[in-house]
Short mmCIF file of C-alpha atoms in Angstrom, two decimals:
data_model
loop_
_atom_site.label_atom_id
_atom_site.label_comp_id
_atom_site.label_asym_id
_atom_site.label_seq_id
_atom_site.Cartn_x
_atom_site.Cartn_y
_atom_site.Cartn_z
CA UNK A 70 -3.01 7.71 -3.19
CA UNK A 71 -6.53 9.82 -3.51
CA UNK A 72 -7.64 10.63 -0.11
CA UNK A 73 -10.89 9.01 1.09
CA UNK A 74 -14.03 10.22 0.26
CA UNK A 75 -15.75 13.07 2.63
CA UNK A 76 -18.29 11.93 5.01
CA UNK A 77 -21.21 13.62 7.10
CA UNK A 78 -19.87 15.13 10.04
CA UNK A 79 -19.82 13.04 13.27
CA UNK A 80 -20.79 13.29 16.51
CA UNK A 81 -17.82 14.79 19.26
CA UNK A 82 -17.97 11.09 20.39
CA UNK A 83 -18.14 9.26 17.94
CA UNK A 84 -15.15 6.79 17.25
CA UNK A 85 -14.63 9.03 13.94
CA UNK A 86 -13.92 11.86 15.68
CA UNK A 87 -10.03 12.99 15.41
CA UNK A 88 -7.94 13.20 18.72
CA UNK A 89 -4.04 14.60 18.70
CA UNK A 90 -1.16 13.55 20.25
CA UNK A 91 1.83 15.89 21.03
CA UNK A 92 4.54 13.65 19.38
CA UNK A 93 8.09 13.86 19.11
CA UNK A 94 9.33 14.61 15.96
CA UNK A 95 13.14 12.97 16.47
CA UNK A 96 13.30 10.06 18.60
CA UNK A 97 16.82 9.50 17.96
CA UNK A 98 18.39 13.19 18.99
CA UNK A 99 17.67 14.24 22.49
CA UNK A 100 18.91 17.20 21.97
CA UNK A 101 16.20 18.13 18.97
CA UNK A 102 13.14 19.01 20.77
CA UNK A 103 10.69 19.86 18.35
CA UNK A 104 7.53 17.91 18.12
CA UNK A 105 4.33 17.24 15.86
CA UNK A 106 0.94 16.78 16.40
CA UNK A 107 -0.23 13.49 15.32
CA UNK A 108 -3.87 12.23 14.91
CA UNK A 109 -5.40 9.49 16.03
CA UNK A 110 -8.25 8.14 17.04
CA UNK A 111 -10.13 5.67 19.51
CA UNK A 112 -13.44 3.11 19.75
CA UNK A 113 -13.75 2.00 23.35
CA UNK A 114 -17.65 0.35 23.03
CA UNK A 115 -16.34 -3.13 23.09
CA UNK A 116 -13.85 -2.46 25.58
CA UNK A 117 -14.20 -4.19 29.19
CA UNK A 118 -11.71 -3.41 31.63
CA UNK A 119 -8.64 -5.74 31.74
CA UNK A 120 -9.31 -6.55 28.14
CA UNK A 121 -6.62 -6.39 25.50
CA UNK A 122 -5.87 -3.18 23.55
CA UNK A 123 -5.91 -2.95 19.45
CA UNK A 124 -3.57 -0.86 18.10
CA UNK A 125 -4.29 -0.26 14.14
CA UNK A 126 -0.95 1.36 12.65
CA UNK A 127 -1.33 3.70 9.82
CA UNK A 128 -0.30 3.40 6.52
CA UNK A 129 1.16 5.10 3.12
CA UNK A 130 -2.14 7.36 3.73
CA UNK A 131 -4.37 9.45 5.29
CA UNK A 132 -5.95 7.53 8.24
CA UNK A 133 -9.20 6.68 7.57
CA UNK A 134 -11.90 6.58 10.59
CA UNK A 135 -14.58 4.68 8.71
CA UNK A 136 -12.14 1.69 10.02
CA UNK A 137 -13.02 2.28 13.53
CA UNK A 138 -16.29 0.96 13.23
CA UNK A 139 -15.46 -1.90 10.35
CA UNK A 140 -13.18 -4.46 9.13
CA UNK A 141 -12.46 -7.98 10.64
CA UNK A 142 -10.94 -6.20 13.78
CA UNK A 143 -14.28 -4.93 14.95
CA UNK A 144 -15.25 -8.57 15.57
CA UNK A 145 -11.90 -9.47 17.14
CA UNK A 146 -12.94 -6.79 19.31
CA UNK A 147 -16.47 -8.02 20.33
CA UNK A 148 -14.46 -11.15 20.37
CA UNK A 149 -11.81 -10.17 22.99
CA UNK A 150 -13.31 -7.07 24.74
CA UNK A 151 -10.70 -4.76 23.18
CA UNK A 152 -10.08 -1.37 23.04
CA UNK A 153 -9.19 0.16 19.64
CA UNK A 154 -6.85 2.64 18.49
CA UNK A 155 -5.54 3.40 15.09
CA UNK A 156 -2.76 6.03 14.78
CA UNK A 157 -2.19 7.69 11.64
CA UNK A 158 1.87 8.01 10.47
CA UNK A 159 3.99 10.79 10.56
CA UNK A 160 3.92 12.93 6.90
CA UNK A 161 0.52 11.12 6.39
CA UNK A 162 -2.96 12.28 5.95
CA UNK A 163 -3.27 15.09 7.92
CA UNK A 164 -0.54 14.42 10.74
CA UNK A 165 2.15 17.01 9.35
CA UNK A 166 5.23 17.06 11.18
CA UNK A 167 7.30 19.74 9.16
CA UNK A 168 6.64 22.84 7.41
CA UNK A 169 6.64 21.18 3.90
CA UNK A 170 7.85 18.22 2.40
CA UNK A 171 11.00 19.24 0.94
CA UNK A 172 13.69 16.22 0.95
CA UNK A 173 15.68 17.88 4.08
CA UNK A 174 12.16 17.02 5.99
CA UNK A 175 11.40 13.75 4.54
CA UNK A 176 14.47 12.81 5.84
CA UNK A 177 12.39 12.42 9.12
CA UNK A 178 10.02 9.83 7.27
CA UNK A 179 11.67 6.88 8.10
CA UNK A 180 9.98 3.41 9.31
CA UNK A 181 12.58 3.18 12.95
CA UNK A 182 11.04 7.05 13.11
CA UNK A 183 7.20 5.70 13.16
CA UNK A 184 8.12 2.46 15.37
CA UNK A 185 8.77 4.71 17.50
CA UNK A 186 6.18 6.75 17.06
CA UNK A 187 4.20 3.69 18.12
CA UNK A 188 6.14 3.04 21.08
CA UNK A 189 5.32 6.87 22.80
CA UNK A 190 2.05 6.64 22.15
CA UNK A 191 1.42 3.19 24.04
CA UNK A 192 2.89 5.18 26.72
CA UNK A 193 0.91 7.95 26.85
CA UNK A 194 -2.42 5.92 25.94
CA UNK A 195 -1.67 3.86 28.84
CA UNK A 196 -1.74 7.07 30.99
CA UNK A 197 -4.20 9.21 29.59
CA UNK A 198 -6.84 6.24 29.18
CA UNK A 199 -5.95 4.02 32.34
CA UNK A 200 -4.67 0.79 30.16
CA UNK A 201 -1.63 0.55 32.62
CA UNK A 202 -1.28 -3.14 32.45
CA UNK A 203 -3.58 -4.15 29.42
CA UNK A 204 -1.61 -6.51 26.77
CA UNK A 205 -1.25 -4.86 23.34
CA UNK A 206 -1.65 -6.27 20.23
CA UNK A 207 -0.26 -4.66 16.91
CA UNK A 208 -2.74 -4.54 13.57
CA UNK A 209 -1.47 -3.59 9.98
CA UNK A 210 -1.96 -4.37 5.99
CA UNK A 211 0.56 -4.17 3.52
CA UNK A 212 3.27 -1.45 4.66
CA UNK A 213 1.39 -1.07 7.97
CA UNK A 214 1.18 -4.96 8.44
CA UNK A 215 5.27 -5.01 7.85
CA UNK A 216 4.96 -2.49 10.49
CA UNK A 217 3.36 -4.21 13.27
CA UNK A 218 5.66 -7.48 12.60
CA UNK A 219 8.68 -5.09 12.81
CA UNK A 220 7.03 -3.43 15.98
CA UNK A 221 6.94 -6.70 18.02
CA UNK A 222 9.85 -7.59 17.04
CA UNK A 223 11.79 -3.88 18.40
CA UNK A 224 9.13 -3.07 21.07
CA UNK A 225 8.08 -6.46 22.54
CA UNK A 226 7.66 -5.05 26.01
CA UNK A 227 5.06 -2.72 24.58
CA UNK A 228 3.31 -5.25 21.98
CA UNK A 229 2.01 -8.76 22.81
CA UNK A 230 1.16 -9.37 19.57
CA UNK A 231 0.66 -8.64 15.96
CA UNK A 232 -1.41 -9.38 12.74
CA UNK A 233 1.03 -8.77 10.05
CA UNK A 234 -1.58 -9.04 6.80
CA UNK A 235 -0.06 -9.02 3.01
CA UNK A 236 3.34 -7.47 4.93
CA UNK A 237 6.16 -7.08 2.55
CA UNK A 238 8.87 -7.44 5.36
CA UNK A 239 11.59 -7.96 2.54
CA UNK A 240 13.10 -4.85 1.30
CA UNK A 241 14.23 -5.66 -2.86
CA UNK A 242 14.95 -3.23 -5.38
CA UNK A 243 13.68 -4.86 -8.20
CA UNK A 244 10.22 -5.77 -7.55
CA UNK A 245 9.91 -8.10 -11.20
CA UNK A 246 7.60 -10.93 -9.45
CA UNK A 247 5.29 -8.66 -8.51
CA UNK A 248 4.09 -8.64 -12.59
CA UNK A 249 5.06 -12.04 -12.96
CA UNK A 250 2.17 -13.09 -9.71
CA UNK A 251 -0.19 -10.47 -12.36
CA UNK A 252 -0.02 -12.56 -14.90
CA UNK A 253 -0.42 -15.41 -13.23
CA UNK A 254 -3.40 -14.68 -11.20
CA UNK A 255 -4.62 -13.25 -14.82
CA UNK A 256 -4.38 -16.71 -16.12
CA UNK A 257 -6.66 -17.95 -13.12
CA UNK A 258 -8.73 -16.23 -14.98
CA UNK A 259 -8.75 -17.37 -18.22
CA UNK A 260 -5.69 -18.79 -20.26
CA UNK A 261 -6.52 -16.66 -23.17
CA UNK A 262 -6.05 -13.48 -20.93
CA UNK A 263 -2.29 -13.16 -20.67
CA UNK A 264 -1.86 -14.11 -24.59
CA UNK A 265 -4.35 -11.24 -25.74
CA UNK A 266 -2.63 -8.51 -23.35
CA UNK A 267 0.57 -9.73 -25.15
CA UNK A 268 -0.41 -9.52 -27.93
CA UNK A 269 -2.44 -6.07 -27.56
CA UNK A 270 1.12 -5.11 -26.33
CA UNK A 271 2.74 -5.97 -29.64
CA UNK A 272 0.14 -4.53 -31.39
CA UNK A 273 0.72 -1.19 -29.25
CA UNK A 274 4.76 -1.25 -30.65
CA UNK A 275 3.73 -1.80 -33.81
CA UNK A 276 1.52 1.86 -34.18
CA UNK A 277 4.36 3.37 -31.84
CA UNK A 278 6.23 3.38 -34.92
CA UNK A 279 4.86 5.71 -37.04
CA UNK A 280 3.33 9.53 -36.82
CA UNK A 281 -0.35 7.65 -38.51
CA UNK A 282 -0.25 4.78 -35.71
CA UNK A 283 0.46 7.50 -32.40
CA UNK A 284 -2.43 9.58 -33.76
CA UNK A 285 -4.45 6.33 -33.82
CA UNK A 286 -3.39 5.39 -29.89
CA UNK A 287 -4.13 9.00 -28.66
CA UNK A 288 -8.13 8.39 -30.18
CA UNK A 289 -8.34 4.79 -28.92
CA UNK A 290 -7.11 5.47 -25.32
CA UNK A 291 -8.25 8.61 -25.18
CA UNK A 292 -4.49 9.94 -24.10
CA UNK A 293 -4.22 13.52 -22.96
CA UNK A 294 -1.43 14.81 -25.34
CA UNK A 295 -0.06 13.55 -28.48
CA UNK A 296 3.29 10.68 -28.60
CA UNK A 297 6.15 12.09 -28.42
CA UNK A 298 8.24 8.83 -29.68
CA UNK A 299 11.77 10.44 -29.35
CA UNK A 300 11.06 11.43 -25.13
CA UNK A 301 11.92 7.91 -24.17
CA UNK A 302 10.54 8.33 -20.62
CA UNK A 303 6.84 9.50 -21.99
CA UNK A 304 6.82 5.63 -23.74
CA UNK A 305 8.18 3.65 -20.53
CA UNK A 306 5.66 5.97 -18.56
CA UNK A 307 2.48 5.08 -21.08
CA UNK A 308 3.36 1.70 -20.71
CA UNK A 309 3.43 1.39 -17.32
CA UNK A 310 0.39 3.33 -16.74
CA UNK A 311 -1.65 1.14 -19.25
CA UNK A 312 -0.05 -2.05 -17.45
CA UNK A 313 -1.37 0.10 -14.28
CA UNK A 314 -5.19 -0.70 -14.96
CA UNK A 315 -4.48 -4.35 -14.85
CA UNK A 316 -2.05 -4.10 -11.46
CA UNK A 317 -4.58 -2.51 -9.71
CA UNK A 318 -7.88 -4.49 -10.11
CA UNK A 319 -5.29 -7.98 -9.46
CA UNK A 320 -4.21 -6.52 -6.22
CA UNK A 321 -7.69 -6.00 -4.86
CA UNK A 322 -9.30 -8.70 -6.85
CA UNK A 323 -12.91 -9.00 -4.95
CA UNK A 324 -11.53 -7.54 -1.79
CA UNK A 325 -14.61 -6.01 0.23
CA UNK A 326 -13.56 -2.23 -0.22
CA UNK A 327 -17.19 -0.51 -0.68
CA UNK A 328 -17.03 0.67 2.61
CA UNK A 329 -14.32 3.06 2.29
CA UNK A 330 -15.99 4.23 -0.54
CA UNK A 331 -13.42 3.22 -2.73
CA UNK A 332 -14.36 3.28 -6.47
CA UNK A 333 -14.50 0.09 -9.11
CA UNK A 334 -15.22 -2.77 -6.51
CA UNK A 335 -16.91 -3.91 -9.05
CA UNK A 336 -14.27 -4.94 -11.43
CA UNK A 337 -12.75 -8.03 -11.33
CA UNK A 338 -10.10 -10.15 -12.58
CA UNK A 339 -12.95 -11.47 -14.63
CA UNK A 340 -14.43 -8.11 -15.65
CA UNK A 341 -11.06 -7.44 -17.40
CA UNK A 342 -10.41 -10.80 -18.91
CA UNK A 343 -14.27 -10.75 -20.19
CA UNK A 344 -13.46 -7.40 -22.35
CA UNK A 345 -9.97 -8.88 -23.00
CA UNK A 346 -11.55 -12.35 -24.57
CA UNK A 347 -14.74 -11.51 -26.23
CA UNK A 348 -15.74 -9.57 -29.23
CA UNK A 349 -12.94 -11.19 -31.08
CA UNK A 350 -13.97 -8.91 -33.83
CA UNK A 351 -11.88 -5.72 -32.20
CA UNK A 352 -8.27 -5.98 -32.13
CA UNK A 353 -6.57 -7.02 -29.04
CA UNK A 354 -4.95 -3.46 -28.67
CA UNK A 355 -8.78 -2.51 -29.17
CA UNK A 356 -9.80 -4.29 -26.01
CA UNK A 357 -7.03 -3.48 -24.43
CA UNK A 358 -8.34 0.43 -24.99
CA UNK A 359 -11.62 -0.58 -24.30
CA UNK A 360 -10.01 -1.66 -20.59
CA UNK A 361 -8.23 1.76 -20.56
CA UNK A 362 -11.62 3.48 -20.91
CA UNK A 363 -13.52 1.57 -18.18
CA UNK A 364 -10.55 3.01 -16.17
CA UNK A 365 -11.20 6.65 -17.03
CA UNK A 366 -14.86 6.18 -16.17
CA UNK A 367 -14.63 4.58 -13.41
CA UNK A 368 -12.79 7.26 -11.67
CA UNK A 369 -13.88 10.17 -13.87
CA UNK A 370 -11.14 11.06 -15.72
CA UNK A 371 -11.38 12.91 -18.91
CA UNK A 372 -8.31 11.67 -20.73
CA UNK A 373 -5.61 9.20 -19.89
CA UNK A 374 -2.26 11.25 -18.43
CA UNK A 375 0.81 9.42 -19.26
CA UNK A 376 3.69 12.35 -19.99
CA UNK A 377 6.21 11.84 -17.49
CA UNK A 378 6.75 15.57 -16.79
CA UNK A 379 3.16 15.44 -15.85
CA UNK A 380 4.24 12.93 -13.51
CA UNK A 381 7.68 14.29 -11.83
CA UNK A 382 5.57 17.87 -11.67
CA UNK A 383 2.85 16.47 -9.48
CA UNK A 384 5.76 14.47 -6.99
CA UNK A 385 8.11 17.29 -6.82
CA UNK A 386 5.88 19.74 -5.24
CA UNK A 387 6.63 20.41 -1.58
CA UNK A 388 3.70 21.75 0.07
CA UNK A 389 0.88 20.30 1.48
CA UNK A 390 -1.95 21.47 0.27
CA UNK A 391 -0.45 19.92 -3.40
CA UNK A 392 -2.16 17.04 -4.77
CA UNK A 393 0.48 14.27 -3.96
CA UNK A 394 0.81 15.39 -0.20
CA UNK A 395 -1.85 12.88 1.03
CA UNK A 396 0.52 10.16 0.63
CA UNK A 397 2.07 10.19 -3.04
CA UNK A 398 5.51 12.09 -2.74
CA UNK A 399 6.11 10.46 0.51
CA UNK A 400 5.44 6.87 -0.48
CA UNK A 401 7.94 7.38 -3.50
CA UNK A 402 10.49 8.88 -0.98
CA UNK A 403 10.37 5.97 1.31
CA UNK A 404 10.72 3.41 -1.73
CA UNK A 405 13.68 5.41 -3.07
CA UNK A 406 15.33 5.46 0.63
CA UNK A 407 14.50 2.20 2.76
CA UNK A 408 12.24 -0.69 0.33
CA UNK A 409 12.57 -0.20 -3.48
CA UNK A 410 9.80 -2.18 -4.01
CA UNK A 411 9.93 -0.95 -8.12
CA UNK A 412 7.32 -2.79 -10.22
CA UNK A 413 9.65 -3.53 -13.25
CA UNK A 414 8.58 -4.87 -16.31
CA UNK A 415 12.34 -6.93 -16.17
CA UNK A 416 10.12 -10.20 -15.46
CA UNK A 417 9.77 -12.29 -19.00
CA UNK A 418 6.80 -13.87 -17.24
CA UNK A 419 4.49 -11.31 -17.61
CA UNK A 420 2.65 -9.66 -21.04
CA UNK A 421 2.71 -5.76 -20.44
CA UNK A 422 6.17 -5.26 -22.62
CA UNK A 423 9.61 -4.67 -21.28
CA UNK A 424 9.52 -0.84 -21.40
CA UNK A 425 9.61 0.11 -17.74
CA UNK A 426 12.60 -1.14 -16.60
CA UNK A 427 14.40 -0.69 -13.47
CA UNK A 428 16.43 1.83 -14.65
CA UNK A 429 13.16 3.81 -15.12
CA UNK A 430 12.17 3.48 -11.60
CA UNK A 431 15.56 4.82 -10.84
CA UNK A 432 15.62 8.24 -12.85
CA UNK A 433 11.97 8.76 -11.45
CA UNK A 434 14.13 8.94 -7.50
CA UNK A 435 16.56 11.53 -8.89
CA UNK A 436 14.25 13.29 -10.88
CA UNK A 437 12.16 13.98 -8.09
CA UNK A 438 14.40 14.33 -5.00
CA UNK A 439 17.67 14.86 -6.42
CA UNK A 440 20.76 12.96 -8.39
CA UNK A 441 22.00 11.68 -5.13
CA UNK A 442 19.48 9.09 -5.10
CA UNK A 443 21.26 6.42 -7.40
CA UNK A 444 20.93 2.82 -7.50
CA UNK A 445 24.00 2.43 -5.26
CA UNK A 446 22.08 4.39 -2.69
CA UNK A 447 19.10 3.11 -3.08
CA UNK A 448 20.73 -0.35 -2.35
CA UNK A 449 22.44 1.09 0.69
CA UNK A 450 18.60 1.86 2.02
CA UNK A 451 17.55 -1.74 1.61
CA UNK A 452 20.25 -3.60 2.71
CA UNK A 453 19.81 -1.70 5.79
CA UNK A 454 16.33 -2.43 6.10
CA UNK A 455 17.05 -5.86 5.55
CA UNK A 456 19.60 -6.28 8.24
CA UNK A 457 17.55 -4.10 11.01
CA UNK A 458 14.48 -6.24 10.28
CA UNK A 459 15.55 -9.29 9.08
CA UNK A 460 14.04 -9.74 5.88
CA UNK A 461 12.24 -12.54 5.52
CA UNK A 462 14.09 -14.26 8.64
CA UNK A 463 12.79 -11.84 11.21
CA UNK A 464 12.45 -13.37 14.46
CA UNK A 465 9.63 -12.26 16.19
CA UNK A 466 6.90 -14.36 18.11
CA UNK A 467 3.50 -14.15 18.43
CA UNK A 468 3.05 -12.58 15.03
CA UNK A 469 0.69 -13.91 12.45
CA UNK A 470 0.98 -13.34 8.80
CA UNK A 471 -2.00 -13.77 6.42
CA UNK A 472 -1.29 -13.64 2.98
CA UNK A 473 -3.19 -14.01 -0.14
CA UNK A 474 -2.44 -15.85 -3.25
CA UNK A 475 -3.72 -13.60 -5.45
CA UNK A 476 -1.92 -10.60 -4.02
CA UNK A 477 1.48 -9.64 -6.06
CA UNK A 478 2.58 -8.68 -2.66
CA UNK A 479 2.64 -11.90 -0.96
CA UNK A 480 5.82 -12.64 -3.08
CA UNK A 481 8.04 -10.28 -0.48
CA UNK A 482 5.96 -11.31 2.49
CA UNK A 483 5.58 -14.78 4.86
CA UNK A 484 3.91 -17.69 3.44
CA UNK A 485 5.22 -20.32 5.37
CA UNK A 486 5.99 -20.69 9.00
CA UNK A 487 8.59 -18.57 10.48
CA UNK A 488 8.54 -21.21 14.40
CA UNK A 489 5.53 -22.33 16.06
CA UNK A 490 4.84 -19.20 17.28
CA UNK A 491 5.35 -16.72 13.99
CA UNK A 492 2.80 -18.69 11.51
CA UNK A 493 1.46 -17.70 8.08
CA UNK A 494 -1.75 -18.18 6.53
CA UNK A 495 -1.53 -18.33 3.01
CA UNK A 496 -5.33 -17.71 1.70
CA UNK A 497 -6.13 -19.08 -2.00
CA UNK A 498 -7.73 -16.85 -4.01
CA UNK A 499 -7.57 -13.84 -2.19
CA UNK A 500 -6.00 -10.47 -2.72
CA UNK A 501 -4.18 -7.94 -0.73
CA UNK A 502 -5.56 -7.75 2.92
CA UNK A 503 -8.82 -9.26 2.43
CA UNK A 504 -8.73 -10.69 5.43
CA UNK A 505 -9.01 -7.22 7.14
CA UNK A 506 -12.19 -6.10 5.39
CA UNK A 507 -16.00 -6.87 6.73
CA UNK A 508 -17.06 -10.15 5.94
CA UNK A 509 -19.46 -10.78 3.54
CA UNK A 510 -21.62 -13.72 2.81
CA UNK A 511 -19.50 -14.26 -0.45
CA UNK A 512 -16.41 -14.85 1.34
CA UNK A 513 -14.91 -17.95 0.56
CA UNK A 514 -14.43 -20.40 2.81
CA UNK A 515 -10.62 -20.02 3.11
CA UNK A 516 -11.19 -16.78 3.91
CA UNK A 517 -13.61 -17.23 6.77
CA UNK A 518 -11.58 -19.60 8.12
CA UNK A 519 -8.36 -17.11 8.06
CA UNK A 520 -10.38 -14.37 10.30
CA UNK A 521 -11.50 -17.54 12.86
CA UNK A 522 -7.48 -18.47 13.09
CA UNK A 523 -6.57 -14.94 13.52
CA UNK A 524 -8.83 -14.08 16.38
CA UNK A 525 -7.83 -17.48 17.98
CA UNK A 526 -4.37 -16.63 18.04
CA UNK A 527 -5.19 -13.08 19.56
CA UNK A 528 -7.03 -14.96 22.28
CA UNK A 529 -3.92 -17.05 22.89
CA UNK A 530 -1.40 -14.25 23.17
CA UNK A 531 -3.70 -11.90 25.16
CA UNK A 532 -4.79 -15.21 27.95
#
């Protein structure tokens, strides 16, 4: 969730430039008429008229304008004459559509709430910018790619089409396979890997146990404040974060990111395996450190946070200017209302330990927005988002969705054919939403092919 790096400033017309729409901000209670002003933001140097209009859908983040002049859309553009838009969602970035994020807002962050968001800005777009009869076509990755397969399938008047990349469109409270598809893209890697993260893991319970062993882990991972080994929720939480530095790199394994300015493209699957399987003189738990500290320098942190207080602080401030409000408190509200999605360490498959369990995922939803949130409502959330969508039996056509195998994500997405005209591309050896990045001359072949299919299919629904 750390907003984008800062730019130069742009030119008034350049495709970076931020526009705002006057949106509503209930689109299920005529009688509420307050409204928002959402950004968005528009690259018409491709278009031709009659040509087919791009709609990129915003994500768990700020909006980020650098994508209006790259990623594999910019030559389905060329390709198809298109006019692009990309529309940043409500609580997001900078689009703000209450006073503060307190949980009596939030309650307006819903995914039927941004559909429709969608929906009244095709129609004013196709006012304001003449696109009266132009066919749509819907563009998202990971939430945003769910998104634009759930937006053809409730606006298909409005949408001809969509590219639904690395789309979790099943709603599940306990996310276990998403470690279990980390450890097995790990072993990819190496077959040693997985075993030496185990057994750094054991090694890590072992000097848990005792005051001498905690003072040891604070030096080696250079760990902000000292074990506390009765606060049960600091131990899940250290855990977790240490299993974080693996999660991360697997889910955007080689993906083509540089452009964003997003830091540590350079690490790979590989990178971490290489540290976890040579100098056999360290101690597993050693190289296991030794990943943690590539970590910290790679983003420029001075000491490894793990307390969960430190944690619940950060998400339970309300205001935007806070350093969550870019996307982190509202992310966690819509997992702990409408997806669960919880990365659980309740998978045996998988070598990070069995300390963040469900149940911790849980307590994080109450202890941020309020005791209410229980499992039982939780549940409540995603069966509803289940049966609204349709889980992974949505019917929708003219919706693509690429997938890579790398990607712990593809496990609650579409890897297989939904009909003839709702197809998956299931990309080996990719991670999540590579095929939306710039090409490079590195890409595997797989991959090229994946962009080739994609834009073919856009030329079929937009004929």
């Amino acid at each position: 969730m750390v907003p984008p790096p800062s730019r130069p400033s742009q030119l008034a017309d350049s495709p970076s430039s931020a526009l705002w729409f006057n949106q509503t901000l209930d689109h299920f209670n005529d009688a509420d008429t307050r409204t928002f002003m959402q950004q968005y933001f528009i690259n018409d140097k491709y278009y031709k008229p009659g040509g087919p209009v791009f709609l990129s859908i915003g994500g768990e983040g700020p909006a980020d304008p650098v994508w209006m002049e790259n990623g594999a859309w910019i030559q389905y553009a060329q390709d198809h004459n298109a006019f692009l838009f990309m529309v940043e969602h409500r609580f997001y970035g900078k689009t703000h559509p209450t006073g503060n994020l307190s949980v009596e807002n939030l309650g307006y962050l819903t995914s039927e709430q941004a559909l429709a968001d969608l929906a009244n800005f095709i129609t004013f777009a196709q006012v304001k910018y003449n696109l009266p009869d132009n066919k749509w076509i819907a563009i998202g990755g990971s939430y945003s790619g769910a998104l634009a397969a759930w937006f053809r399938l409730k606006y298909p008047h409005l949408v001809q089409g969509a590219v639904a990349t690395s789309a979790p469109v099943f709603a599940q409270l306990n996310f276990l396979e998403y470690m279990s598809v980390v450890q097995d893209s790990l072993a990819m890697s190496s077959s040693s890997c997985v075993s030496n993260i185990q057994q750094a893991t054991q090694q890590l319970e072992k000097l848990l146990s005792d005051e001498t062993g905690r003072q040891q882990l604070r030096k080696m991972f250079n760990l902000c404040d000292d074990i506390n080994i009765a606060n049960s929720d600091d131990i899940a939480n250290l855990y977790s974060v240490l299993a974080g530095n693996f999660e991360d790199v697997v889910q955007y394994n080689k993906d083509n990111r540089a452009f964003e300015g997003a830091k540590g493209t350079n690490i790979t699957i590989d990178t971490l395996c290489g540290i976890m399987d040579t100098d056999t003189n360290k101690s597993a738990l050693q190289r296991y450190a030794d990943v943690n500290t590539l970590m910290l320098t790679t983003y420029a942190e001075k000491c490894q946070d793990f307390t969960y207080a430190s944690m619940i602080s950060d998400l339970t401030k309300i205001d935007w200017d806070s350093n969550t409000a870019a996307g982190g408190r509202q992310w966690t509200y819509q997992t702990c209302t409408e997806f669960g999605y919880f990365q659980t360490s309740d998978s045996k498959n998988q070598p990070f330990g069995s300390y963040f369990p469900l149940e911790f995922f849980i307590k994080q939803c109450q202890d941020i927005f309020g005791p209410k949130f229980n499992a039982d409502l939780i549940q409540q959330g995603i069966n509803f988002t289940n049966t609204n969508y349709g889980g992974y039996n949505l019917k929708v056509t003219n919706v693509v969705f690429p997938n890579g195998s790398v990607d712990p994500w593809h496990a609650l997405g579409i890897v297989k054919d939904l009909s003839p005209n709702a197809t998956a591309i299931f990309i080996d050896g990719t991670a999540h939403c590579a095929n939306m990045y710039p090409a490079t001359p590195d890409d595997p072949p797989q991959l090229v092919q994946a962009r080739l299919t994609i834009s073919k299919l856009i030329g079929q629904w937009v004929a």
